[in-house]
Coordinates of C-alpha atoms in Angstrom, one line a residue:
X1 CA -4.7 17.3 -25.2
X2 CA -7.1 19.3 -22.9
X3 CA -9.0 16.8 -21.0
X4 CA -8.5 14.4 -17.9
X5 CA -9.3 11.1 -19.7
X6 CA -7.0 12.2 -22.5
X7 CA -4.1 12.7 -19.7
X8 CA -4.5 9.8 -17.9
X9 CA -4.8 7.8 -21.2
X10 CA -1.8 9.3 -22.3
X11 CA -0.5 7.9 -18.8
X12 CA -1.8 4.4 -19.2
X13 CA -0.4 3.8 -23.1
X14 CA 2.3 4.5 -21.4
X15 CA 2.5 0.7 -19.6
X16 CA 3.7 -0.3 -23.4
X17 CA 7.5 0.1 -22.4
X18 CA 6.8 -2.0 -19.5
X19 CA 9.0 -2.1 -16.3
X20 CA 11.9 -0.9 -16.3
X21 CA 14.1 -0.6 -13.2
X22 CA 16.9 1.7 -13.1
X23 CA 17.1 5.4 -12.2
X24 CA 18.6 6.7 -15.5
X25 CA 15.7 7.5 -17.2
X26 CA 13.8 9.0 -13.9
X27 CA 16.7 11.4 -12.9
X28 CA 17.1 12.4 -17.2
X29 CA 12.9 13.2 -16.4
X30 CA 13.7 15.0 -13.1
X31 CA 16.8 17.0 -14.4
X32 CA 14.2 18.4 -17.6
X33 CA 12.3 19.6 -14.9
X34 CA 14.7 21.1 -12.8
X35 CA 15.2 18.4 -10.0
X36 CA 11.9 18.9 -8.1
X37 CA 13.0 16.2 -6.1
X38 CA 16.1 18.1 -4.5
X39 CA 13.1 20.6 -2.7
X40 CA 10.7 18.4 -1.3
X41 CA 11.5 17.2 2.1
X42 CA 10.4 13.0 2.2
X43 CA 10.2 9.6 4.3
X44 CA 10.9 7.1 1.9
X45 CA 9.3 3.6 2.8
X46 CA 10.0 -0.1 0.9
X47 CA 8.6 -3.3 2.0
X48 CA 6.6 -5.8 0.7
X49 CA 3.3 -5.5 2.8
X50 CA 2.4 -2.3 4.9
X51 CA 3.9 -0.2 3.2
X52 CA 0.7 2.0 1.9
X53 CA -0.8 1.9 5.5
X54 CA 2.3 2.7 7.1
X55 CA 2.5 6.2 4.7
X56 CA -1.4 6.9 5.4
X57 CA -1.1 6.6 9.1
X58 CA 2.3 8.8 8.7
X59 CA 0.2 11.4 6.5
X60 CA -2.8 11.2 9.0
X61 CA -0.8 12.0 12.0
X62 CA 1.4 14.9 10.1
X63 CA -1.7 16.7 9.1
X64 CA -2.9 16.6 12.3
X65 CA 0.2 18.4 13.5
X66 CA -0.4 21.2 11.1
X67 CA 1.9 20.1 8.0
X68 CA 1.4 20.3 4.4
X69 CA 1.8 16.6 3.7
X70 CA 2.2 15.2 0.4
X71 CA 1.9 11.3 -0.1
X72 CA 2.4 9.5 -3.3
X73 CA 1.5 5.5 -3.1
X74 CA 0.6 2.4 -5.2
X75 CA -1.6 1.2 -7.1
X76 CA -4.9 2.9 -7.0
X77 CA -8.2 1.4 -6.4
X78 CA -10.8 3.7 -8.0
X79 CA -9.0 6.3 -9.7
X80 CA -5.5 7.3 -10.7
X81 CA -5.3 10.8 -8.5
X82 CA -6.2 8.5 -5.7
X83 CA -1.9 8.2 -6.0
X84 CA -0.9 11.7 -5.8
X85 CA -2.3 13.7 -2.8
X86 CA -2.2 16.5 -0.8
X87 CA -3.8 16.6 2.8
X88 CA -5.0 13.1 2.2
X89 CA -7.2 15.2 -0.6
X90 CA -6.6 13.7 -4.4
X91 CA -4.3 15.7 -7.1
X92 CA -7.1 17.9 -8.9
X93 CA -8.3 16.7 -12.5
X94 CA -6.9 20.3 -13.9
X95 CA -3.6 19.4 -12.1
X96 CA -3.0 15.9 -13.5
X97 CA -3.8 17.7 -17.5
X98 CA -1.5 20.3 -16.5
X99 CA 1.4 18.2 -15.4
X100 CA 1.1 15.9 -17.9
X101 CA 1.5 18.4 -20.6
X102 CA 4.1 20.2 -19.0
X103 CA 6.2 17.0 -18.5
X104 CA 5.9 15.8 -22.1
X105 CA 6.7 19.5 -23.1
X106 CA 10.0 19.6 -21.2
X107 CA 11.1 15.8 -21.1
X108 CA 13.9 15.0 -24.1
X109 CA 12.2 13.6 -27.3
X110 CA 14.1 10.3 -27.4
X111 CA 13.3 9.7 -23.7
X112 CA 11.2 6.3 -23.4
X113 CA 9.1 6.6 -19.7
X114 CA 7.2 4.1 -18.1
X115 CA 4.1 4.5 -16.3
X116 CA 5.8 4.6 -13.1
X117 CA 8.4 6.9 -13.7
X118 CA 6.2 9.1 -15.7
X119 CA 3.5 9.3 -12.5
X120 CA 6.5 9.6 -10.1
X121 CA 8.1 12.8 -11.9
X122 CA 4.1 14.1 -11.7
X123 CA 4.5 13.7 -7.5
X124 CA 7.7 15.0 -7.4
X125 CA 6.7 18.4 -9.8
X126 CA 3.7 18.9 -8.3
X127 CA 4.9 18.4 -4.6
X128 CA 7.5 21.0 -5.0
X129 CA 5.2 23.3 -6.8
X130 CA 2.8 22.9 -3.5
X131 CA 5.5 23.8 -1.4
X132 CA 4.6 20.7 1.2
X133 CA 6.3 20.5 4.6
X134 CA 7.1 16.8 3.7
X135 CA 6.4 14.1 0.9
X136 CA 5.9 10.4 2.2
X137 CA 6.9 8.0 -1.0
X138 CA 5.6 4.6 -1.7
X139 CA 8.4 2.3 -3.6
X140 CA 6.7 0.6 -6.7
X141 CA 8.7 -2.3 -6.6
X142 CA 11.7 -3.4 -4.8
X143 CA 13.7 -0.4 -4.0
X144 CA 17.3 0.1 -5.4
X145 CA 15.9 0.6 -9.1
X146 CA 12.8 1.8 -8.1
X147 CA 12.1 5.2 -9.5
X148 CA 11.6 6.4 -6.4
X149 CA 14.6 6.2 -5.1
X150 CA 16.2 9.2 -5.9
X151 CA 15.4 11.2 -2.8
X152 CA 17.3 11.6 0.2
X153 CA 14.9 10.8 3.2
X154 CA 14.7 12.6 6.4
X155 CA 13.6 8.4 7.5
X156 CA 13.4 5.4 5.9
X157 CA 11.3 2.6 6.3
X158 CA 11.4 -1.0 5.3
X159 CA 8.1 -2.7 6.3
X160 CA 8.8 -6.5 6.1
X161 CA 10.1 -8.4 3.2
X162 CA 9.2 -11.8 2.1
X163 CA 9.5 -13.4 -1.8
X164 CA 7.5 -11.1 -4.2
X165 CA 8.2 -10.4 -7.7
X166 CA 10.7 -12.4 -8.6
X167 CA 11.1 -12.5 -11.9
X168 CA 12.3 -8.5 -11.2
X169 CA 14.3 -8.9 -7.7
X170 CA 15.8 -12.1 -7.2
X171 CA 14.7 -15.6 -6.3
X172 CA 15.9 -15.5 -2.6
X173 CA 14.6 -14.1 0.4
X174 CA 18.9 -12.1 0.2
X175 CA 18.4 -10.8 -3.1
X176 CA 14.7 -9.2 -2.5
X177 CA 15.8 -8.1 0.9
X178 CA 18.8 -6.2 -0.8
X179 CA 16.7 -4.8 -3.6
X180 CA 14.6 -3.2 -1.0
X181 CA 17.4 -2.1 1.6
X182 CA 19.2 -0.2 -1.1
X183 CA 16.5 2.9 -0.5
X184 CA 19.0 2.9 2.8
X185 CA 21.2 6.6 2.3
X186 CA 24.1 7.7 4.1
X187 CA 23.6 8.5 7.6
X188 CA 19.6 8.4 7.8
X189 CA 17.8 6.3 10.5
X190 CA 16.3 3.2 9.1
X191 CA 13.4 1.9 11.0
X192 CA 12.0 -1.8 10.2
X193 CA 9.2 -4.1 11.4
X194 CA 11.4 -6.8 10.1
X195 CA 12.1 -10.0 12.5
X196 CA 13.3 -12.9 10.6
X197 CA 16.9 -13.5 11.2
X198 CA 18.1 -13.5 7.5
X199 CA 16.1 -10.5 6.1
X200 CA 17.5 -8.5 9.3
X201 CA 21.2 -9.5 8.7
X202 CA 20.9 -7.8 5.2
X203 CA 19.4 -5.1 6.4
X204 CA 21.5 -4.4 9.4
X205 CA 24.6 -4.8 7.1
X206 CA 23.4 -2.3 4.6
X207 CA 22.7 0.0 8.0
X208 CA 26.4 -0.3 8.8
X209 CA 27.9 0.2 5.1
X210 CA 25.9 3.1 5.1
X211 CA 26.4 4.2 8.8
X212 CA 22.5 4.7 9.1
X213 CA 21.3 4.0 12.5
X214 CA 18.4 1.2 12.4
X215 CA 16.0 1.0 14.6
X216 CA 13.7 -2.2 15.1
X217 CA 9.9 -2.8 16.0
X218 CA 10.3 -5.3 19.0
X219 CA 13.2 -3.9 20.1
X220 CA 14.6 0.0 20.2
X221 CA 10.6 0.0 19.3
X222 CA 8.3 -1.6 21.4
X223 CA 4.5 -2.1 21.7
X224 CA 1.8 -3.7 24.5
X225 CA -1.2 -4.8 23.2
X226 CA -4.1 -3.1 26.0
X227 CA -7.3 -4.9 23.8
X228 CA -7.3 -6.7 20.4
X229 CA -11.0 -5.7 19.6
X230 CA -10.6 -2.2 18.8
X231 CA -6.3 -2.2 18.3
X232 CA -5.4 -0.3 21.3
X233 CA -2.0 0.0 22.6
X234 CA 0.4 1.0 24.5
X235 CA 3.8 2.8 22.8
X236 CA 7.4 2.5 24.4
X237 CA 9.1 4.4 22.0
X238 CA 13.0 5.7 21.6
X239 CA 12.1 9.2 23.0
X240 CA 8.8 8.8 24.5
X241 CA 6.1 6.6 25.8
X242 CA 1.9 6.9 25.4
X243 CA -0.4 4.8 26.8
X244 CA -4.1 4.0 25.2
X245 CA -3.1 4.3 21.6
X246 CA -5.9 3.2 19.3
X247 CA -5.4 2.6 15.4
X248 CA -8.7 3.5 13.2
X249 CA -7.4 0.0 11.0
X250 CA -8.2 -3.4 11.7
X251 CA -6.2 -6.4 12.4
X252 CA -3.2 -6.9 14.9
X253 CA -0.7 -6.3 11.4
X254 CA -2.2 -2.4 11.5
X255 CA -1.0 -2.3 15.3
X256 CA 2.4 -3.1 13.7
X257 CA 2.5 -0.7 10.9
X258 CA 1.1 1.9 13.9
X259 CA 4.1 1.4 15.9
X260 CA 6.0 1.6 12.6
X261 CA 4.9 4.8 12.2
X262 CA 5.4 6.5 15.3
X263 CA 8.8 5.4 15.2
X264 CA 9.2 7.7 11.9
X265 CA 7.4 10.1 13.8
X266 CA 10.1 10.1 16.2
X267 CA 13.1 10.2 14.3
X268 CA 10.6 13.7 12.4
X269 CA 10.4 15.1 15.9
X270 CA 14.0 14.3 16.6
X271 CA 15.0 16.3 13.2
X272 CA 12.6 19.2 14.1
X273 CA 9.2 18.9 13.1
X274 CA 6.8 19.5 15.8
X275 CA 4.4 16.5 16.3
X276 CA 2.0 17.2 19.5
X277 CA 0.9 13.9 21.5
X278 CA -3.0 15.1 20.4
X279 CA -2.2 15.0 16.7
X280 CA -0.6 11.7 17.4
X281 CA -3.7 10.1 19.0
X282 CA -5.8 11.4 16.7
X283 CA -4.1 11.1 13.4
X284 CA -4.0 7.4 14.3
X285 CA -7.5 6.9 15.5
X286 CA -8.6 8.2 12.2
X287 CA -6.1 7.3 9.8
X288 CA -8.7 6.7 6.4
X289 CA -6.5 3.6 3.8
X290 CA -10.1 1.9 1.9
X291 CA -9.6 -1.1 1.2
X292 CA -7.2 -2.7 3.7
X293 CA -10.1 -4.4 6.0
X294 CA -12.2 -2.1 5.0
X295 CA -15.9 -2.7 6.0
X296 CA -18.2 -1.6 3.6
X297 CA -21.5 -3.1 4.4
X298 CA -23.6 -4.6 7.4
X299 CA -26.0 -7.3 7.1
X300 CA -24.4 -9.1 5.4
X301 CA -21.1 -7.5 6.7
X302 CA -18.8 -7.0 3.2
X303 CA -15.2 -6.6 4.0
X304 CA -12.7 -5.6 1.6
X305 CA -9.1 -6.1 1.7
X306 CA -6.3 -6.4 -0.9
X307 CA -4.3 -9.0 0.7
X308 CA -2.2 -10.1 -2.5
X309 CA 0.4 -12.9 -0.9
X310 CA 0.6 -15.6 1.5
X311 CA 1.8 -13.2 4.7
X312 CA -0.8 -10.5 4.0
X313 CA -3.5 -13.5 3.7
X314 CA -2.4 -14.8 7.0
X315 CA -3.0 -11.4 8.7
X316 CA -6.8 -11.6 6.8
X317 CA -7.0 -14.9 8.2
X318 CA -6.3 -14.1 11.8
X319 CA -8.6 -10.9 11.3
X320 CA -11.4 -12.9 10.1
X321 CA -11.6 -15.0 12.5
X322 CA -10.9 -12.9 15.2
X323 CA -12.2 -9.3 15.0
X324 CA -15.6 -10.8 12.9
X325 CA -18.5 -12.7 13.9
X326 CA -20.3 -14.6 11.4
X327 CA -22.3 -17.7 10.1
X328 CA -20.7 -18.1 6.8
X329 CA -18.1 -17.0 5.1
X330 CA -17.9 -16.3 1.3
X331 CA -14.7 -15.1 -0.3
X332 CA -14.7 -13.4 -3.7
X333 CA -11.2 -14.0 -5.1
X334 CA -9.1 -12.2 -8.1
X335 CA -5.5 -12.7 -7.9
X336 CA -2.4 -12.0 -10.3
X337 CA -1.3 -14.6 -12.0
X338 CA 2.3 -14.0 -10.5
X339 CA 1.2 -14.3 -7.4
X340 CA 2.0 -17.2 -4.8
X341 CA -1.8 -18.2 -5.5
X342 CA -1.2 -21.6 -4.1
X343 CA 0.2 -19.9 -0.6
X344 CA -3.0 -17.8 -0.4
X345 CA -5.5 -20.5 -1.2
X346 CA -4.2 -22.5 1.5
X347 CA -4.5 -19.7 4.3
X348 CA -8.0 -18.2 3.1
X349 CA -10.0 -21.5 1.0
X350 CA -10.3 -23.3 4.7
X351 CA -12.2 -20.8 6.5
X352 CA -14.7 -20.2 3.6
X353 CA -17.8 -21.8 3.0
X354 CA -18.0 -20.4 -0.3
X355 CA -15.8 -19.3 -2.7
X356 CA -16.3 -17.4 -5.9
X357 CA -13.5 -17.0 -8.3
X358 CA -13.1 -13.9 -10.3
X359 CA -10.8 -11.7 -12.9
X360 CA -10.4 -7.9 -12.7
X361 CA -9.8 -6.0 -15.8
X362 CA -6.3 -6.4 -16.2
X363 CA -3.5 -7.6 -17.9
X364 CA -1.9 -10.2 -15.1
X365 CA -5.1 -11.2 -13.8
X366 CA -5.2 -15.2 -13.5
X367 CA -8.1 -17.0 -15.7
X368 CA -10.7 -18.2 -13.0
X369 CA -10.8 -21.6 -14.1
X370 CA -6.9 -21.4 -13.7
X371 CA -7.3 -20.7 -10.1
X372 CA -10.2 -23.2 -9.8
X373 CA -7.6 -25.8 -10.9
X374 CA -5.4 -25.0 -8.3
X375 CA -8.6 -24.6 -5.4
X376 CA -10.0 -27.9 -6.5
X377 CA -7.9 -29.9 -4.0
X378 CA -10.0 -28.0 -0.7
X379 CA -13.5 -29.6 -2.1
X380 CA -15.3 -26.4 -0.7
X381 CA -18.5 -24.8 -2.8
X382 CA -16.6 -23.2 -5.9
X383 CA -18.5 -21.1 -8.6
X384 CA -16.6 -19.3 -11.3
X385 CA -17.5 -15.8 -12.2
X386 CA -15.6 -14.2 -15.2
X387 CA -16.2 -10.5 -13.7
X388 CA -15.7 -8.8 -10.9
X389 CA -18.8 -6.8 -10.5
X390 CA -21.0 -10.2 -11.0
X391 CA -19.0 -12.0 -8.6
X392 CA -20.0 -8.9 -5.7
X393 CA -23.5 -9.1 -7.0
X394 CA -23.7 -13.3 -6.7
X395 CA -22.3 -12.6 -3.6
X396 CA -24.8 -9.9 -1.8
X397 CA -27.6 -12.7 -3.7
X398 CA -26.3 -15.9 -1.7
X399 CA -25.5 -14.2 1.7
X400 CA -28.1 -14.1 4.3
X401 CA -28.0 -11.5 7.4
X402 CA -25.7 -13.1 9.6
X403 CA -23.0 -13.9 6.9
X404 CA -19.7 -12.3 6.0
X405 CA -18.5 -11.4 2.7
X406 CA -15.1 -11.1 1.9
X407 CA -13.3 -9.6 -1.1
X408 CA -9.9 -10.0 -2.1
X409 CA -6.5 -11.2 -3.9
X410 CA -5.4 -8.1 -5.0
X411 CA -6.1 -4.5 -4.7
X412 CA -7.3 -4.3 -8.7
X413 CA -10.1 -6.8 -7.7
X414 CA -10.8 -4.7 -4.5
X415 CA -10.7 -1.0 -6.1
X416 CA -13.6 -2.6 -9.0
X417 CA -15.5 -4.3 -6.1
X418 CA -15.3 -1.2 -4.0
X419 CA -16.5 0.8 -6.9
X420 CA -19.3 -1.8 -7.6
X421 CA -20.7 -1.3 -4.5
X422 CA -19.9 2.2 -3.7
X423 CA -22.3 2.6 -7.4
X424 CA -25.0 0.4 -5.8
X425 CA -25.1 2.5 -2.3
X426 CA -25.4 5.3 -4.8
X427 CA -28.5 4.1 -6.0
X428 CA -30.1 3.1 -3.1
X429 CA -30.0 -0.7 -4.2
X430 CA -28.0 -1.4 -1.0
X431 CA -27.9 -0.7 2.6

């Protein structure tokens, strides 16, 4: 093998053996490799939405601040070393060949990995062979079994949970929550954004069986919103307080993960690291996560944001509505077919005028007419569009000036929308 697209073949014929939670097979990988895990310093962060713009505004603020920061996160939009980084910068085509062939080298023969695992023993090698200062780790899915989970964190993070996969995690709103509150270790603070009574009570119980001090957004963690155009706020923190905080993300859910942050930043400062208040401001202000509201065109304004279940749509909603001016609305929609698609429909499908319905190029992708089925009941102007880049280019050919285009359902239908476009700026065939 001694190319990239050979490597990250390799890496995707790998999605044969399917998911496979449990941390057998990941710490057989890591011990072939000599445990590159025990040498990198991390913040470990589970949740089901935030959880990637959480680790970027974290990674943002840390560079700022002078570390070496590496950040490993799920899935990616354009390309695969979009999910192994250093310094925000990509893992290097020559690095992803050479890890790959050193990890197949040195993993036992009989040893079966999944993509995940694979990729995850790749961020662990190669962020303990870059020496960083700290690793901020994106769970996969759930947290417990998730590969992982076999760091201990200087911090750990859970978002927010609601019901997601639950097929792998359990059918209850208990059983996902202690999925993802088993990342919780021994005596390490735990901060959440977490209200709803019975997602807290799990965590706070896994908090006290592991004496880990928890720390909650809202209360040990508070925030005052100063103006909800351009996400500025004020921080009352555990240690400290700063005023005029702006986040470089939109909607009022970013101001969330921002506090989120800071409160890991915190519990870093309290453990050593040295985090000046400049860093903090700026690392904030322009914290770079495509993709999550991400605006990638005026006139007609294009937004792009992989809201993929009923509470992420909500936040899209409110977003829409509030931080965007427009005359029409037309939403370009590809969602997994495990999805809560029903939930989403019934938060996003009101506000639009037009709706186009769409399939990215993979696996659990819902048919279009499948989803048309289930939109038929809102009686709005549905059109069917079998790919994704069509369905951008339909788009851009029914919007006037004034309009607002919005692109969404997942984070696979984003990343080939995103490149779509990115390809047509390229060519001059788009403002």
């Amino acid at each position: 093998m001694n190319s990239y697209l050979n490597s990250v073949n390799y890496l995707y014929d790998l999605q044969k053996f399917g998911i496979k939670l449990g941390l057998k097979n990941i710490l057989s990988i890591l011990k072939h490799l000599d445990n590159p895990h025990e040498h990198v310093r991390t913040v470990h962060i589970a949740g089901t939405n935030g959880k990637g713009s959480i680790a970027a505004m974290l990674s943002s603020i840390l560079i700022k601040a002078g570390y070496k920061v590496g950040l490993y996160t799920s899935p990616h939009l354009v390309s695969f070393r979009e999910r192994i980084k250093l310094n925000e910068k990509p893992i290097s085509k020559i690095e992803v060949i050479r890890l790959v062939e050193e990890i197949k080298t040195k993993i036992d023969t009989h040893t079966s990995p999944t993509f995940f695992e694979f990729t995850t023993a790749m961020a662990m090698l190669h962020f303990a062979k870059s020496s960083v200062d700290i690793a901020i780790l994106e769970t996969g899915m759930g947290g417990r079994l998730d590969a992982t989970n076999v760091v201990t964190p200087l911090v750990t993070i859970i978002s927010n949970v609601s019901l997601e996969h639950k097929d792998y995690l359990g059918n209850t709103l208990k059983a996902i929550t202690n999925e993802k509150a088993g990342i919780i270790k021994r005596g390490i603070e735990v901060i959440t954004a977490e209200r709803k009574p019975n997602v807290l009570a799990v965590i706070k119980g896994c908090c006290k069986k592991n004496s880990s001090p928890l720390f909650r957004v809202g209360e040990d963690i508070r925030k005052r919103r100063v103006n909800n155009k351009n996400n500025r706020f004020h921080y009352l923190g555990m240690d400290r307080q700063l005023f005029n905080l702006e986040v470089g993300l939109k909607g009022e859910h970013q101001v969330v993960n921002g506090v989120t942050a800071l409160g890991a930043v915190e519990i870093l400062i309290r453990k050593g690291y040295e985090v000046p208040e400049s860093a903090i401001y700026q690392g904030l202000k322009e914290v770079n996560w495509p993709g999550r509201l991400e605006v990638i065109g005026e006139n007609p304004t294009v937004v792009l944001d992989g809201a993929h279940n009923p509470v992420a749509a909500t936040c899209l909603r409110q977003a829409l509505l509030n931080e965007f001016s427009f005359h029409s609305l037309i939403l370009v929609m590809g969602i997994m077919r495990d999805k809560d698609i029903k939930g989403m429909f019934k938060r996003l499908i009101p506000i639009a005028d037009k709706v186009i319905l769409t399939k990215p190029a993979y696996e659990r992708a819902a048919d279009p007419h499948y989803l048309y089925e289930l939109g038929a009941f809102y009686q709005k102007d549905m059109i069917i569009n079998q790919s994704v880049d069509e369905a951008v280019k339909l788009a851009l050919s029914m919007a006037h000036e004034h309009d607002l285009i919005c692109i969404t359902g997942s984070l696979y239908t984003v990343g080939e929308a995103r490149k779509y476009l990115i390809r047509l700026k390229v060519r001059n065939r788009w403002n």
